[in-house]
Amino acid sequence: MKIAQAQNYGISFGFTPVLPHPGLVGQDTRRILKKRLCQDYIERTALVDQVMGHISRPADEQITLDDNPHSKYAARSELFADEAEKILQCKGSIYLKGKPPRVLVIGATAGIISALTRRGFYVSATDLWPEVVGKELGGVRIKNGKTANARLMKEADLAIITGMTLSNQTLPPLMTSAKAHNTSTMIRAITGRNFGHYYTEHGTDSVISDPSPFLLLPGPATIAIWRRKG
């Protein structure tokens, strides 16, 4: 896995064989983008994320978690379940496709899946990483996103989508599918953590800016939440 991170926490994750470009260190972000000096879309996403951090509106809510790493991980997972309940409550029970409500997690994470299941949601999950596909996380068997996302998106009331879909360029078709099937969306933004304002302005119901991997380090970690207006 490659992690591209700029000063001021513009960050992007992705699977790639390309090593980071040391020549970008210390360069002005605007010059790198203008001259197209990035090696790939992962580096470009990190730099655009840095710019977004300076121009986006503030988050609607910020929550600081300050405990041991295990407790912070569990608390973060519960925040996603809390936000899912809020979104689906606003949506209204008459518009739900199933009972209990169906939540699709794209980019499988055991803690979030477990928290959603405990709240009584019917949870399905997909991933593109072969090491995860077919295994059970949080009590749910992980399906291959390449073959299962289209069907599961159609069936879901809410899709929680990893921000890595931004850097691997699969996010646009996922959002198009969600809109076509009246599926609410939430983005878990590790990659593109400063895109919350942009996402919600373009139809995403909620964005949770996840400070991983720093969430698992000692000390406080702040999670920001953006919500779509209206």
XYZ file of C-alpha atoms in Angstrom, residues 13-221:
209
model
C -4.222 5.823 0.399
C -4.065 3.373 -2.460
C -2.623 0.158 -3.843
C 0.175 0.891 -6.286
C 3.630 -0.425 -7.276
C 4.950 3.138 -7.690
C 7.235 4.449 -4.961
C 6.717 7.972 -3.583
C 8.413 10.771 -5.509
C 11.066 12.338 -3.192
C 11.364 15.337 -5.508
C 7.959 16.600 -4.372
C 9.087 17.173 -0.778
C 9.236 20.896 -0.045
C 7.554 21.903 -3.304
C 4.623 24.328 -3.431
C 1.389 22.364 -3.793
C 0.002 24.763 -6.387
C 3.104 24.391 -8.570
C 2.995 20.587 -8.382
C -0.629 20.522 -9.487
C -0.188 23.165 -12.189
C 2.908 21.463 -13.665
C 1.350 17.995 -13.285
C 4.360 16.651 -11.423
C 2.429 13.925 -9.572
C 3.293 10.344 -10.501
C -0.229 9.063 -10.021
C -3.746 9.849 -8.850
C -2.891 8.929 -5.250
C -0.311 11.715 -4.960
C -2.634 14.140 -6.728
C -5.477 13.310 -4.327
C -3.265 14.043 -1.313
C -2.304 17.442 -2.716
C -5.843 18.429 -3.693
C -6.924 17.334 -0.209
C -4.413 19.748 1.271
C -5.825 22.614 -0.814
C -9.382 21.664 0.189
C -8.402 21.986 3.826
C -7.840 25.713 3.288
C -10.991 26.521 1.307
C -13.716 24.247 2.692
C -16.320 25.357 5.185
C -15.800 24.148 8.781
C -17.204 20.792 9.797
C -20.682 20.706 11.325
C -19.399 18.774 14.316
C -16.025 17.828 15.764
C -15.585 15.045 18.288
C -12.349 14.446 20.175
C -11.568 10.916 21.317
C -8.933 10.659 24.047
C -8.499 7.207 25.527
C -6.472 4.078 24.832
C -6.294 2.972 21.173
C -8.842 0.152 21.576
C -11.410 2.459 23.187
C -10.900 5.110 20.509
C -11.367 2.494 17.777
C -14.616 1.284 19.391
C -15.904 4.835 19.904
C -15.166 5.742 16.284
C -17.149 2.720 15.098
C -20.139 3.787 17.177
C -20.020 7.246 15.566
C -20.684 5.649 12.175
C -23.643 3.739 13.598
C -24.966 6.948 15.203
C -24.695 8.805 11.904
C -26.385 5.954 10.011
C -29.352 6.141 12.373
C -29.637 9.911 11.876
C -29.537 9.647 8.076
C -32.147 6.905 7.878
C -34.396 8.597 10.413
C -34.377 11.740 8.269
C -35.041 9.644 5.183
C -38.226 8.257 6.696
C -39.392 4.687 7.193
C -41.759 4.759 4.203
C -38.763 5.125 1.869
C -36.769 2.227 3.293
C -36.287 -0.826 1.092
C -36.263 -3.388 3.860
C -36.931 -4.059 7.489
C -34.513 -3.854 9.200
C -32.837 -1.078 7.159
C -30.074 -2.278 4.845
C -26.593 -0.775 5.075
C -23.813 -1.496 2.604
C -20.212 -0.931 3.727
C -17.868 -0.437 0.761
C -14.343 -0.841 2.104
C -14.792 -3.417 4.845
C -13.897 -2.425 8.419
C -14.649 -4.884 11.219
C -15.417 -2.310 13.913
C -17.904 -0.335 11.819
C -19.606 -3.489 10.549
C -19.944 -4.808 14.113
C -21.362 -1.514 15.413
C -23.959 -1.402 12.625
C -24.967 -5.014 13.214
C -25.419 -4.413 16.947
C -27.772 -1.510 16.143
C -30.021 -3.915 14.271
C -29.160 -3.009 10.674
C -28.959 -5.656 7.970
C -25.327 -5.204 6.915
C -23.533 -6.261 3.749
C -19.930 -5.402 2.956
C -17.576 -5.405 -0.011
C -13.893 -4.832 -0.673
C -11.448 -4.915 -3.579
C -8.556 -6.379 -1.599
C -8.271 -10.121 -2.399
C -6.948 -10.887 1.107
C -10.240 -9.718 2.623
C -12.789 -10.955 0.071
C -14.485 -14.141 1.244
C -13.494 -13.672 4.873
C -15.751 -12.710 7.762
C -15.348 -9.321 9.442
C -17.630 -8.203 12.234
C -19.863 -11.216 11.584
C -20.388 -10.401 7.880
C -18.917 -12.286 4.898
C -17.055 -9.817 2.656
C -17.988 -9.869 -1.029
C -15.949 -8.762 -4.036
C -16.789 -5.137 -4.786
C -16.159 -5.571 -8.514
C -19.028 -8.032 -8.857
C -21.295 -7.267 -5.894
C -21.436 -3.456 -5.550
C -24.018 -2.868 -8.286
C -26.567 -5.312 -6.839
C -25.965 -4.416 -3.202
C -26.143 -0.678 -3.897
C -29.563 -1.188 -5.477
C -30.772 -3.090 -2.397
C -29.259 -0.760 0.236
C -30.924 2.088 2.090
C -27.523 3.544 2.965
C -24.015 2.991 1.596
C -20.965 3.829 3.721
C -18.159 4.304 1.219
C -14.423 4.386 1.910
C -12.566 7.486 0.770
C -10.098 5.233 -1.049
C -12.665 5.109 -3.843
C -11.622 8.694 -4.597
C -7.979 7.790 -5.243
C -8.792 4.600 -7.188
C -11.402 6.545 -9.212
C -14.341 4.226 -8.471
C -16.287 6.834 -6.473
C -18.122 8.542 -9.402
C -19.905 5.377 -10.631
C -20.765 4.420 -7.048
C -22.387 7.812 -6.444
C -24.238 7.617 -9.759
C -25.592 4.200 -8.790
C -26.614 5.433 -5.336
C -28.531 8.327 -6.834
C -30.257 6.080 -9.372
C -31.472 3.721 -6.633
C -32.350 6.313 -3.951
C -29.565 5.009 -1.709
C -28.312 7.466 0.902
C -24.542 7.855 1.158
C -21.945 8.418 3.840
C -18.220 8.685 3.118
C -15.550 7.504 5.533
C -12.853 10.005 4.636
C -9.392 8.879 5.564
C -8.325 9.499 1.996
C -9.599 12.987 1.170
C -10.320 13.902 4.782
C -10.842 17.577 3.840
C -13.392 16.889 1.095
C -16.393 16.949 3.458
C -17.750 20.285 2.229
C -17.351 19.290 -1.438
C -18.997 15.897 -0.975
C -22.023 17.232 0.895
C -22.470 20.037 -1.637
C -22.703 17.345 -4.332
C -25.281 15.147 -2.643
C -23.519 12.996 -0.036
C -25.624 12.863 3.124
C -22.740 12.756 5.593
C -18.943 12.655 5.665
C -16.925 11.458 8.638
C -13.285 12.528 8.531
C -11.398 9.629 10.088
C -7.895 10.427 11.489
C -6.599 6.875 10.979
C -3.906 5.623 11.205
C -3.208 8.293 13.848
C -6.376 7.258 15.679
C -4.449 4.260 17.003
C -1.573 6.339 18.406
C -1.524 7.602 22.022
C -3.211 10.924 22.697
C -6.353 12.686 21.458
C -7.735 12.313 17.941
